[in-house]
Structure formats: structure tokens, C-alpha cells
Short mmCIF file of C-alpha atoms in Angstrom, two decimals:
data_model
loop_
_atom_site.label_atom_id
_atom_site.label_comp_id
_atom_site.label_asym_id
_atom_site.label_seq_id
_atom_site.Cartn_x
_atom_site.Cartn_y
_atom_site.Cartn_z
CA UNK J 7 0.00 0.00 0.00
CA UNK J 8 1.71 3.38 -0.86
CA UNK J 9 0.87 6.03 0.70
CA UNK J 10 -1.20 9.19 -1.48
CA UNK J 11 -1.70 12.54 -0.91
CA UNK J 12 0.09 13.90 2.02
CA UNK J 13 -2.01 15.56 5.02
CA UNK J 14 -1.41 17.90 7.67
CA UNK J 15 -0.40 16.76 11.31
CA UNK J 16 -3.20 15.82 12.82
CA UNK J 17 -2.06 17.57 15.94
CA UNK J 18 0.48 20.52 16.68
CA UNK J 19 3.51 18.70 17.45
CA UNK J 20 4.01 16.65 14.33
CA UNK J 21 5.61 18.31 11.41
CA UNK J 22 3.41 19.14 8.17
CA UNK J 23 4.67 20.50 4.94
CA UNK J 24 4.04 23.86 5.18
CA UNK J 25 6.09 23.38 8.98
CA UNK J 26 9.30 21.36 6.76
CA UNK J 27 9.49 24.20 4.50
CA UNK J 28 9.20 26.89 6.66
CA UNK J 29 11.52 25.64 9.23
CA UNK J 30 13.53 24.57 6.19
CA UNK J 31 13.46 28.17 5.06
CA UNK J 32 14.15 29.80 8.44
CA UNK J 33 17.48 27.90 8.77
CA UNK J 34 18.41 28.22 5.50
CA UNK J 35 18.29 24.78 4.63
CA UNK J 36 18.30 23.23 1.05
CA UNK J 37 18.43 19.37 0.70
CA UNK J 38 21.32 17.83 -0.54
CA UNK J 39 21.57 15.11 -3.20
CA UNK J 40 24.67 14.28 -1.87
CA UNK J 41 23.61 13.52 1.74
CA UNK J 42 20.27 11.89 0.15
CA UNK J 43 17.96 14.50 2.10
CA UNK J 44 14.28 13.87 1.58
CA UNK J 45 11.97 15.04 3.94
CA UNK J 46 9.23 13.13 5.26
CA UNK J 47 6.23 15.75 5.27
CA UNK J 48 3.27 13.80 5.83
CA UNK J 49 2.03 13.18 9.79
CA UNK J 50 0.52 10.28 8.59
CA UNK J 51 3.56 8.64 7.38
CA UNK J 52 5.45 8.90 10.41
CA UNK J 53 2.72 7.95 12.68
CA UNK J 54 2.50 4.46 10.36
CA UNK J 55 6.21 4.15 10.25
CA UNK J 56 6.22 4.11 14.13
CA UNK J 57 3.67 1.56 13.54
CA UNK J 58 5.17 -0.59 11.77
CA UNK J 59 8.11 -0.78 13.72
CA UNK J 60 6.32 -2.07 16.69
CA UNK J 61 7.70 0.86 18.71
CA UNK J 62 6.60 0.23 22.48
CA UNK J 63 6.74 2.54 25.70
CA UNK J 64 9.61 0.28 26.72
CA UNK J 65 11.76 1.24 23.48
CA UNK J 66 15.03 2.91 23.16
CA UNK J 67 15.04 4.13 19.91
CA UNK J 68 17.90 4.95 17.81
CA UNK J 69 17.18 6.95 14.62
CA UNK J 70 19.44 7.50 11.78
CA UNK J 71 19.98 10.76 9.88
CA UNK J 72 16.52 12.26 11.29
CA UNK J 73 16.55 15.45 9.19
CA UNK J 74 14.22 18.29 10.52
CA UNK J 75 12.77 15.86 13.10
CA UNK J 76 9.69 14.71 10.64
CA UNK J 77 10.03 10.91 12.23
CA UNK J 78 11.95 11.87 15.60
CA UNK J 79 9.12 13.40 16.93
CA UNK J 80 6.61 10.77 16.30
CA UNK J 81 8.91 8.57 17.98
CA UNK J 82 9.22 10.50 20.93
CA UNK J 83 5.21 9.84 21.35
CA UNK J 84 5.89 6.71 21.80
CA UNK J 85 9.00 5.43 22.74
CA UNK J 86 10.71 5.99 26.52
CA UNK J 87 13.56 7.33 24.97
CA UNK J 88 15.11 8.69 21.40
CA UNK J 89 18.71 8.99 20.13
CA UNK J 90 19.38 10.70 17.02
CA UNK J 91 22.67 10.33 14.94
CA UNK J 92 22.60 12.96 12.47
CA UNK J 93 25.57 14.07 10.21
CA UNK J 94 24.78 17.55 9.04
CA UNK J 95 25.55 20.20 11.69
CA UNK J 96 23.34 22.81 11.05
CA UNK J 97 20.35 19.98 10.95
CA UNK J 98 22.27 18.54 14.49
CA UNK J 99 22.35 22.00 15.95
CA UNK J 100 18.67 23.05 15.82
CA UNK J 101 17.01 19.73 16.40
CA UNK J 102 17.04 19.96 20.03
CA UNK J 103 15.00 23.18 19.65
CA UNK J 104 12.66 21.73 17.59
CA UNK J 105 12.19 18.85 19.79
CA UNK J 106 11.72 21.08 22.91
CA UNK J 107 9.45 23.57 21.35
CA UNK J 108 6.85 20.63 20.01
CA UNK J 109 7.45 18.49 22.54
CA UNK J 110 8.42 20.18 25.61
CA UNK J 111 7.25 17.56 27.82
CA UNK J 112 9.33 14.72 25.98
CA UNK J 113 12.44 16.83 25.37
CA UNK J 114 13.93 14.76 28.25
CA UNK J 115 13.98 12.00 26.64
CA UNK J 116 15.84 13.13 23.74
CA UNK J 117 19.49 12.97 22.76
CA UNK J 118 21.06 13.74 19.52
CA UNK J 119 24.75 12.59 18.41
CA UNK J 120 26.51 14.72 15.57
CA UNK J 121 28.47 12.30 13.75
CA UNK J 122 28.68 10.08 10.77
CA UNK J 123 26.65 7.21 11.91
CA UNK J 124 28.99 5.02 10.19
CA UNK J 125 32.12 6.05 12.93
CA UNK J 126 29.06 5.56 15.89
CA UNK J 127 30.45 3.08 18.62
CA UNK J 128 28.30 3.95 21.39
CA UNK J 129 25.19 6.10 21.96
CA UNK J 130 24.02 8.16 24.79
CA UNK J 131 21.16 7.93 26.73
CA UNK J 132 20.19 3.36 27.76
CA UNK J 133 21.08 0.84 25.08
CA UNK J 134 19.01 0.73 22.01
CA UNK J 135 16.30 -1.78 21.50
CA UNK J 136 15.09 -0.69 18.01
CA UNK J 137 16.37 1.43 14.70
CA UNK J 138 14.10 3.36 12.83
CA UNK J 139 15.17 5.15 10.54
CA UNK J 140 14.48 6.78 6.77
CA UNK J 141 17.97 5.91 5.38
CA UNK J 142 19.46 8.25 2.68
CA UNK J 143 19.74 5.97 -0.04
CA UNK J 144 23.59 5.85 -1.21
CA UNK J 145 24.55 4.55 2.17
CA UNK J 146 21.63 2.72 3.16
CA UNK J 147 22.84 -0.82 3.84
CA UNK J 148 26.51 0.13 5.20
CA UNK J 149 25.06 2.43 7.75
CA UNK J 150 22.13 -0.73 8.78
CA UNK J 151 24.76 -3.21 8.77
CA UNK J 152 27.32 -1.40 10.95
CA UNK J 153 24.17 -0.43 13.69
CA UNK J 154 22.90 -4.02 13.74
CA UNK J 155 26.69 -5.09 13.95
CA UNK J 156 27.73 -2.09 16.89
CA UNK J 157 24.97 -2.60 18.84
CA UNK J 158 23.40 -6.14 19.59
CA UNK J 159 20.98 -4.91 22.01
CA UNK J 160 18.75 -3.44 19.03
CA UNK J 161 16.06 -6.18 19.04
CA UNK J 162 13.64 -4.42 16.26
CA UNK J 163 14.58 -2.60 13.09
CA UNK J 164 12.59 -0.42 10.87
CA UNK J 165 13.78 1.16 7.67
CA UNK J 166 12.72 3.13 5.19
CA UNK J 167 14.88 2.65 2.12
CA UNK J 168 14.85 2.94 -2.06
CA UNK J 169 12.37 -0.05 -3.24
CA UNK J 170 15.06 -1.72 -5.05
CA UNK J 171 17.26 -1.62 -1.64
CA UNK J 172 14.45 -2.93 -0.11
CA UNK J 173 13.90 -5.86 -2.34
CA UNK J 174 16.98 -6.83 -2.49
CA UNK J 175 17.52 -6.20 1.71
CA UNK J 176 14.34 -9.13 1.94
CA UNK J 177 15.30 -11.45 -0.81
CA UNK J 178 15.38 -14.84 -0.56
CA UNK J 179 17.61 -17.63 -2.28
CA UNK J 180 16.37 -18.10 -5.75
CA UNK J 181 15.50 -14.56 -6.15
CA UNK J 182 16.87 -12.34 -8.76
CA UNK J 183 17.60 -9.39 -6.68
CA UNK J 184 19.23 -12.03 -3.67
CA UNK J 185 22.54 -11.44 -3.10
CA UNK J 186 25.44 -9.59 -0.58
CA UNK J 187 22.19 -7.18 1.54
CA UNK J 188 19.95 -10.24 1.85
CA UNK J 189 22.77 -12.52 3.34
CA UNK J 190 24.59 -10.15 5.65
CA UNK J 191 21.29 -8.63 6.75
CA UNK J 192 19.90 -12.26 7.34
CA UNK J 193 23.00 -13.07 9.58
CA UNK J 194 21.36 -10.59 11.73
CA UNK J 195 17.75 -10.73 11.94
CA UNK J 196 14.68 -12.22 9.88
CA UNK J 197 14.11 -9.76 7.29
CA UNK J 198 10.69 -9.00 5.22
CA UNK J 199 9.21 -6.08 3.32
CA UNK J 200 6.65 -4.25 5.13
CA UNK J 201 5.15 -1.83 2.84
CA UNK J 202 5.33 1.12 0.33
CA UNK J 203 5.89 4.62 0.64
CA UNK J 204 4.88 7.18 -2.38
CA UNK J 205 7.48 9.85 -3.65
CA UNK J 206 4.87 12.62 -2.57
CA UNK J 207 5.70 12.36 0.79
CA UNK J 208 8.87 13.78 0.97
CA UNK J 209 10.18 17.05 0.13
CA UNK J 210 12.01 17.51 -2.24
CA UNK J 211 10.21 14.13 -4.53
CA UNK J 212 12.85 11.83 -4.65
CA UNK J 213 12.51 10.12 -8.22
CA UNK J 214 12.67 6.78 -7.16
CA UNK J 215 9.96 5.03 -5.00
CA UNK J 216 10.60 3.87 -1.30
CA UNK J 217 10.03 0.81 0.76
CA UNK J 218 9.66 0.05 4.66
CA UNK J 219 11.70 -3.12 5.23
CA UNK J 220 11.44 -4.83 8.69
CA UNK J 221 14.35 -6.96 10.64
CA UNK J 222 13.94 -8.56 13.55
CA UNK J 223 17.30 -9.68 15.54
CA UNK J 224 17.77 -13.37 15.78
CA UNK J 225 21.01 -15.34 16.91
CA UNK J 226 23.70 -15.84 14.16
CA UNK J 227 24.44 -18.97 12.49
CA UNK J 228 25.83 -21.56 14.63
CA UNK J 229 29.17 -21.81 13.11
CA UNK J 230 32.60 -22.24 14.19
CA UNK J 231 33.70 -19.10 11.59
CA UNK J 232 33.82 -15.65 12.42
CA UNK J 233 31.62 -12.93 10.95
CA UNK J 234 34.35 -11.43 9.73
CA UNK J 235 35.17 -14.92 7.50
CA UNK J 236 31.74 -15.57 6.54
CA UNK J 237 31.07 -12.26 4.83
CA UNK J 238 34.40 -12.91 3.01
CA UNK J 239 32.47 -16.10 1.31
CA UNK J 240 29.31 -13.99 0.35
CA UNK J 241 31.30 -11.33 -0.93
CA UNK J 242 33.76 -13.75 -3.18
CA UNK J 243 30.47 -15.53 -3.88
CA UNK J 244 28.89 -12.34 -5.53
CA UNK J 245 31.68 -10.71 -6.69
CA UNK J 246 31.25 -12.76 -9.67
CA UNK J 247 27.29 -14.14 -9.23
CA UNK J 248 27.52 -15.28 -12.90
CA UNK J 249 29.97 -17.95 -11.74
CA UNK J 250 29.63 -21.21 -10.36
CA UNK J 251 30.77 -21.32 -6.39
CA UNK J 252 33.84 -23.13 -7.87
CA UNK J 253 35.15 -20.79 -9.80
CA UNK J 254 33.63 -17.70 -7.44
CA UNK J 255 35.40 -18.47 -4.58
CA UNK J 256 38.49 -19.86 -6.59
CA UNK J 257 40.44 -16.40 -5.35
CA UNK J 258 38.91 -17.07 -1.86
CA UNK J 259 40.01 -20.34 -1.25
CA UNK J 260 43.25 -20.36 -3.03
CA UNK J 261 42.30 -22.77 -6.29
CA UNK J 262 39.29 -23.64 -7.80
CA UNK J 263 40.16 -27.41 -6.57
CA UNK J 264 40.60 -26.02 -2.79
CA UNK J 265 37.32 -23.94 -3.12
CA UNK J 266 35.65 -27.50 -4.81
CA UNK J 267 37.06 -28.93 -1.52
CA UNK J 268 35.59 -26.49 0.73
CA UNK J 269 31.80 -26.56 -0.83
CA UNK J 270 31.92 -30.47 -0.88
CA UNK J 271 32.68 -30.52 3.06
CA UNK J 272 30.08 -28.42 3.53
CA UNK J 273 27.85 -30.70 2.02
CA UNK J 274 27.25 -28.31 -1.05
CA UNK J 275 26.85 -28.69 -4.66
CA UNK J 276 29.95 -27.04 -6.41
CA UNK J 277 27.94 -26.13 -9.73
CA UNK J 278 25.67 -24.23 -7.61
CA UNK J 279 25.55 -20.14 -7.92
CA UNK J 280 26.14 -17.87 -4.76
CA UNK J 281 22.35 -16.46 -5.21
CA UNK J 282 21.44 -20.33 -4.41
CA UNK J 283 22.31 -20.23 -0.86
CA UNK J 284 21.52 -19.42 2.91
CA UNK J 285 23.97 -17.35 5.04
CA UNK J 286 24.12 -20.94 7.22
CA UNK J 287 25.44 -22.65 3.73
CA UNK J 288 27.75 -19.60 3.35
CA UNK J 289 28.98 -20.60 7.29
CA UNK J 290 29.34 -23.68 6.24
CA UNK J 291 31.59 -22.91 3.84
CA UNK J 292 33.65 -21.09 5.48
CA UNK J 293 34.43 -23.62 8.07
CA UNK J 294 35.70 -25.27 5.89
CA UNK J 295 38.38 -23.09 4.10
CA UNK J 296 42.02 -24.95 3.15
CA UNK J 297 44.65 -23.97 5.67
CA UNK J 298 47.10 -25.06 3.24
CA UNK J 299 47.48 -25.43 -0.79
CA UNK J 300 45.33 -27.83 -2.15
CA UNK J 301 47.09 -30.13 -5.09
#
């Protein structure tokens, strides 16, 4: 379902259009393609965003590159506490006011961290226990990979990302669009599309559409191999998707006979593509990597 024609707040404190653009205005602010800044400014959208992320009282919410505070605010009537990583300081510097001035009675619970949330090792404020966040889209699946990797306690994620990010975020095996998002994210969490958003929502119109995808954390693989050595599989393994796993992880392993070797201990068909497999087959493999040459 995508959403139509945006609508005011319903109440004062959420942020409408004509409130983006004139607090856009009044700070001088133009969006960036660079940075990826879209502006949510529909109420609604935020409100169903917070929905669908399953946002409780309870929550510790960390949001990602909140912008003029479209999302942050509808957060902050939910959740028990909000921490906002945003890159741009002139957006960092007058958040705060914008959250105290709507929100005066929540503005307690609100931190903000200026910084590149890809260099973010710890957050103010208790430990997270969800990400929401409307991702810019160039850096969309670093930045969600490095916060699900930095900070286990997040339990819940909610992202709104380009449609083809999201597709390819929720693949499965077999799918087209499967490949290095849907594995790494899916060492994390069980991930799943969870909607459509319409360009008309933002400000300025982004020209590509936009999709809510939803993770929630699991444990890892069981596996004897480290993170670290399992992405190295999946990335080999897509690096050249076209290719069988043999000759894919050929560089990986050494030798296309030590990477046969590998893929045969873990009980898996060497003809096989990388877009075949689970993140436990690509653990699998990796267990099994040759220490030594392979003749």
C-alpha cells in the first residue's frame, strides 16, 4: 500500500509541509543530493512508520539521519527514549529546539549525536532496542549493517529505504535481486518487506519510489567461523554471481580445486551459484576453508 496525498499533522507537534518548508526556510536549509535529504512531510507517514516498527513505551530508539525531526518526533510519542545520529551540523544544531518547542514535555527523553553514523560506537542515553530510521539511499545498507553489527541490544529494526534496496535487503535464495544485503542482513535478523511509501511524501520528490523493510534480531548462524570470514564467502560468492561457487570463490580459497574442496565438506553442490544459498550454507563454507594449498 503506498501512501497518497500527504495531510497535515493531525495535531500541533508533528511536522506538516508547510512546517518542513518553513523551518527549512528559516534555517536556511536546502536538501542535498549528496547527503540523500528527503523530507518526510506527511504526519501520517510517520505515525504508520512508528507503527510498523512495533515501537513500544519500553523502546530505546535509535534513529538515523533524522533530518528536521519529521520521524523523531513521532517517535518520541511513543518510545521511553530517542537517540538521534545525524551528520549535518546545522540539521544537528537546531534539532534539540525543535524537539523542545513541540514536545516540551518529551524533550527529556531526547538525545542527539553529531556524527557520521557510520564512525558511531556507542550512543548516549540506555542501550538501544530498536532502529528506525528513513535511510538516505547511497549509504543505506553500510550504515544498517554497521548499527545491527555495533549494537546487539537493538532487538527491532525499521527502515525506510529505495524499493530496489528494499527488495533486495528481503530477498530470498532463488531470487533475482538475492545477493550480498539479503545474506549479511539475514545473519542478523529475519528480514521482510513491510510496505510502500509514495514519492509525494517527501520534500524535495525523490525520483525513485521507497520501501519500509522490517528486521527482527535473531542469533547468528551456529558456526565455528567468524563474521568477519563468513562475509568474506558472500562477498567472493557475488563478486562474480555469474559464476559457479567453484570458480567464485576460486580467489577465496586459493584454487578452484581447494574452493571445490571447501563446498563439498560443507555438504554443497559445487555447480551451484552464490544467489542459491543461505547465510548458514555460506557458514558452512567457510568452516571449511584450506589452511594449506590444495594439489
Amino acid at each position: 500500500m503506498s501512501t497518497t496525498d500527504p495531510t497535515p499533522a493531525s495535531d500541533g507537534h508533528l511536522l506538516g509541509a508547510s512546517d518542513i518548508r518553513e523551518l527549512a526556510a528559516a534555517l536556511g536549509v536546502r536538501p542535498t543530493k549528496q547527503r540523500g535529504q528527503n523530507f518526510v512531510i506527511d504526519g501520517n507517514t510517520v505515525r504508520r512508520i512508528v507503527r510498523a516498527a512495533e515501537v513500544t513505551p519500553e523502546d530505546a530508539v535509535v534513529e538515523v539521519g533524522p533530518g528536521l525531526g519529521s520521524l523523531t518526533l513521532a517517535l518520541l510519542e511513543v518510545a521511553a527514549h530517542v537517540t538521534a545520529v545525524e551528520i549535518d551540523p546545522l540539521l544537528a544544531q537546531h534539532l534539540p529546539t525543535t524537539v523542545a518547542a513541540r514536545m516540551p514535555g518529551r524533550a527529556d527523553r531526547f538525545d542527539l549525536v553529531l556524527s557520521d553514523a557510520m564512525e558511531v560506537t556507542e550512543l548516549p542515553g540506555p542501550a538501544p532496542t530498536a532502529l528506525v530510521a528513513n535511510l538516505p539511499y547511497n549509504v543505506a545498507v553500510p550504515v544498517l549493517l554497521h548499527m545491527l553489527a555495533t549494537f546487539p541490544s537493538i532487538e527491532r529494526t525499521l527502515v525506510m529505504v529505495q524499493s530496489e534496496v528494499a527488495d533486495r535487503l528481503a530477498a530470498k535464495p532463488g531470487n533475482k535481486v538475492y545477493g550480498v544485503p539479503s545474506v549479511k542482513a539475514n545473519w542478523y535478523a529475519d528480514v521482510k518487506r513491510s510496505g510502500a511509501i509514495g514519492r509525494n511524501v517527501f520534500w524535495p520528490a525523490p525520483n525513485v519510489d521507497s520501501g519500509l523493510v522490517s528486521l527482527v534480531r535473531r542469533p547468528a548462524p551456529v558456526t565455528t567461523a567468524t563474521r568477519r570470514e563468513v562475509f568474506a564467502v558472500v562477498d567472493a560468492a557475488f563478486a562474480q554471481r555469474r559464476k559457479t561457487l567453484r570458480a567464485a570463490l576460486a580467489g577465496w580459497a586459493g584454487s578452484p580445486a581447494a574452493a571445490e574442496q571447501a563446498i563439498a565438506a560443507a555438504g554443497i553442490d559445487h555447480t551451484l551459484r552464490g544467489e542459491m544459498l543461505t547465510v548458514e550454507q555460506f557458514a558452512a563454507i567457510a568452516e571449511h576453508k584450506p589452511r594449506g594449498p590444495v594439489l
